[in-house]
Amino acid sequence: MAHGKIRCLLGMLGTDVHSKGIRTLAQLLRDAGVEVIYLGEHNSAEGFVNAIIAEDADVAGLSFSSATYVHYTRGLLEKMRAAGVGDVPVMLGGLIHAEDEPTLREMGVRGIFGPGTDLRQILRFLAEVTGKPLAQGAAHGPG
Amino acid sequence: MSVQLSRTATWSGIETAAAYGPGDAAGLDYARDLGDPGQYPYTRGSYSQMYRSRMWTLRNIVGYGSPEDTREGIDTALAMGSAGINVVLDTLTQEAIDPDHPALWADAGQEGCSLPTVHALEVLLRGIDVTQTDVAWHSTMMIYPMVVALATRQGRDVSKLQGSHMPDHLQLRLGGWGEGIVPAALGHRTTVDCLEYSVKHSPRWALGCPQAYDMRERGLSAAGEIAVGMAIIELTFQDLIARGLHVDQIAPSMAWVSAADIDLFEEVAKFRALRRIWARTMKERFNSQDPRSQRLRVACHTSGRALVYPQPLNNLCRATMQTLAAILGGVQSVETCTYDEPVCIPTEEARELAIRTQQILAHEIGVARTADPLGGSYYIESLTHRVEADALAMKAKIEQIGLVKAIEDGTLESWMDAYNYDIERELDRQQRIKVGINKFVPGKTTPPRRFTFDPARMQSHLQRFKEHKAGRDRAALAPRIDALYRVARRRENSHQAMIDALVADATIGEVWGTVRAANDLPYDPFRTVQSPFTYTSP
Amino acid sequence: MQSPGDAAAEAVLRGDLRAASRLISRIESGDDSVCAALQLLYAKGGAASVIGITGPPGAGKSTLTDQLIARYRAQGLRIAVLAVDPSSVRTGGAILGDRLRMGRHNTDSGVFIRSMAARGQLGGLSAATGDALVVLDALRFDRILVETVGVGQGEIDIVTHADTVIIVQTPLGGDTVQAMKAGLLETGDVWVVNKVDAPAADRTVTALRESLEFRCRGLGPQQWRPPIVKTQAVRGEGIETLWESVEAHRIHLLAHPEERETQRRQRTRVLLIERIAEALRGRYRTVREGNEPFERMLDEVLARHSDPRTAVARWLRQQE
């Protein structure tokens, strides 16, 4: 297992304002021993990519509440690849419709956590894609 | 299978006794604390006849795609029995950004109607006279100047303008819009400007402020809704009074935009406590003489946050109970969430069911036949008192810091984050049960059908927008924009200047961008588009 | 065949931001193989001015940092930022949200922002900060801003890393100057009172001025007198004056090389002592069960055959 903390970027793209979900997730991930770099709302793909590079993010997480997530995710992944950070795993959360999952996975999205996601699923995903440890007992969820 | 109690506290966390009795309402003085419905302090209702004389307005929220798409939706809702129309605008329009924004164009028409110009508004409202028909706008920025500009262009009497919108900017700021899109200080000043202009020029226009629905969704308890909402109101009224207005010129035009959350009794108690606090504040703090200022009107939307994704049909039950709470709470208009709210924009079927829910409550269940039916209940009076006390305590804490400051420095947002975090922890420990989420989880769940609409009309709307922008009379527009800049720079009420610019075919992005520039902010909050205008200093 | 250390260092010197960022991560995770790269980079460093920004939570440091970045960028200078936030003691995780207030610079290629969690350090600064600064220095940024919470009781301190230290206060803490801990008054080069639109602002400024005048009594005419700058960071008021004061301090140091050298020598002395202490602490943090001499000492102290001080002194002598 690799050492160090999981550094997870969390943010939103476009005009979306519903950040309540990722703000809560940020707190829950912190409780699980993750270092959350919180980018908030209204980021551009370019800004997001720069943050991935400067923060050496292990994972990039995006939350969407509007229907344009396929468009924005495609744009982000393209920019990530162009900037040489296409290898960083991307996970999506929020109102992701099951019908779009195949398209998103084909694009390169590694984790999809739509409505009804359990925190444990996200934690297991983080541990798996980064190979880094969570806080003790975290994989069983907050207590 | 027996049903076990998982929780004895309200959804907001107020503990509940096993039973209540006369002792719990002992300190209550009927005349002082309750009054009859329609009597100060209006705890029991704002009108004596309540729903007998006027049923709550059944509103249905509509909005997607191009103006033509949304118009279709409006006509369908009216045919189904909806009495009032509530139009929601897309995020670009709400953020006063034009749909040709190079980075954000994909969001146009999503989550609401794209309305970047008066011309687009004209298309949406073709055949509708805004001085005769009440259209409610679920939006804050720019929509009021747009409607006034439309009426002006059509030669209608603005003083007869009907309709409503939600001029509360501080709520946006708290709801995830951030300092970048709604700077707290400019936002608050714009709210005050809007109210000042509206009460003077369009006295029939209703002002939905505070917009507490989105604040509840963001993360506030029932008492918290009252606390933050009243803090916004008091600061706003203070500023309007400093501009020479009296509360009785303002308050009668206002309505509190509220949420009905899932805890039936707590929401009823909240509405009652809210009315009492409002009435007393108007009278005692602001020296109101007019009962129309003291009796609060509430426009209610059932909470979308309370609905869940797995087994969405269960949301029909939830939304029904929430609507019941709103009616028992004595609100003046209700929007019932559709059961597919957590998943997508409402389908027609879901919309129809939401309307029927209200109709069944009205005609079969009989909830409307008497005012404040829960009044006098030992529990309800006790809970009303408690919610009131909690609300006033929290409001005092906010005012100690200063409302705008508490927003700017992130204090209020951190309280909201903590509230949400605590709920998550409780859900995880099963101290809070949400059926389908952390207990009674269905084996498999089929996601509801998605709402889709043909993007063709949206494409042509965008095309028309670009053509319109290119073909405008720039000679007529430029001086209006410049005049707006100078008014905004002098920190005067910019509403007339905004309206004049819109009449001259300015886009919302251009108008608000100019106001931003005049306030030393970037023209485009996303820092991509530069202002195409040169401004002269006042 | 080039060693990995050389390769990493060379990538950084070429301006490869990702390589630099990865190196910082390895530094943070205590990977000792970074030494080779650090050696090379440190030798090439010394050009950047390091500006520390500290103060209690809620003082507005991030917003001030954001405004300073904008001011420096207007001059065309390249800016790096290290934003340090505390880690949760219980879980080891952290929410690093400082860069949120600097969001407008995300798309500016002349700005590099790195968030760091203090990971157990009490002094408001991560142990890895110093090494991270070496990397940023080697990337040839003109100014490196280090933002951190409070100068705590811990030993590793922003003072040891920064050429210019800005201490931010707000009037909302009452009349008393916050965190008037011993030594704090000695360290600030520029003092900022933020949120000056708050009612108590004048009292705070006055109290601070009095304290600073007291401190400055013994100063010679050639020595730096820390100014007090009033700001309203959200509205951008006072930023120009802040920028001027910071640059004035930088120029003062350049104009007084002996003062600068003395300062630098003292700082580096403290830094090295702290790093030795930190290394030793690290070595003994997890003494394994079954470590015979340690267990024996533990039993002795529990049985009161030896007091802790004597026992440890004896044990240390045995380690040498």
GROMACS .gro file of C-alpha atoms in nm, chain B residues 4 199 213 218:
model
    4
  147GLN     CA    1  -4.103   0.131   1.619
  342VAL     CA    2  -4.341   4.983  -0.409
  356TYR     CA    3  -3.718   2.804   0.063
  361ARG     CA    4  -2.931   2.462   0.173
   0.00000   0.00000   0.00000
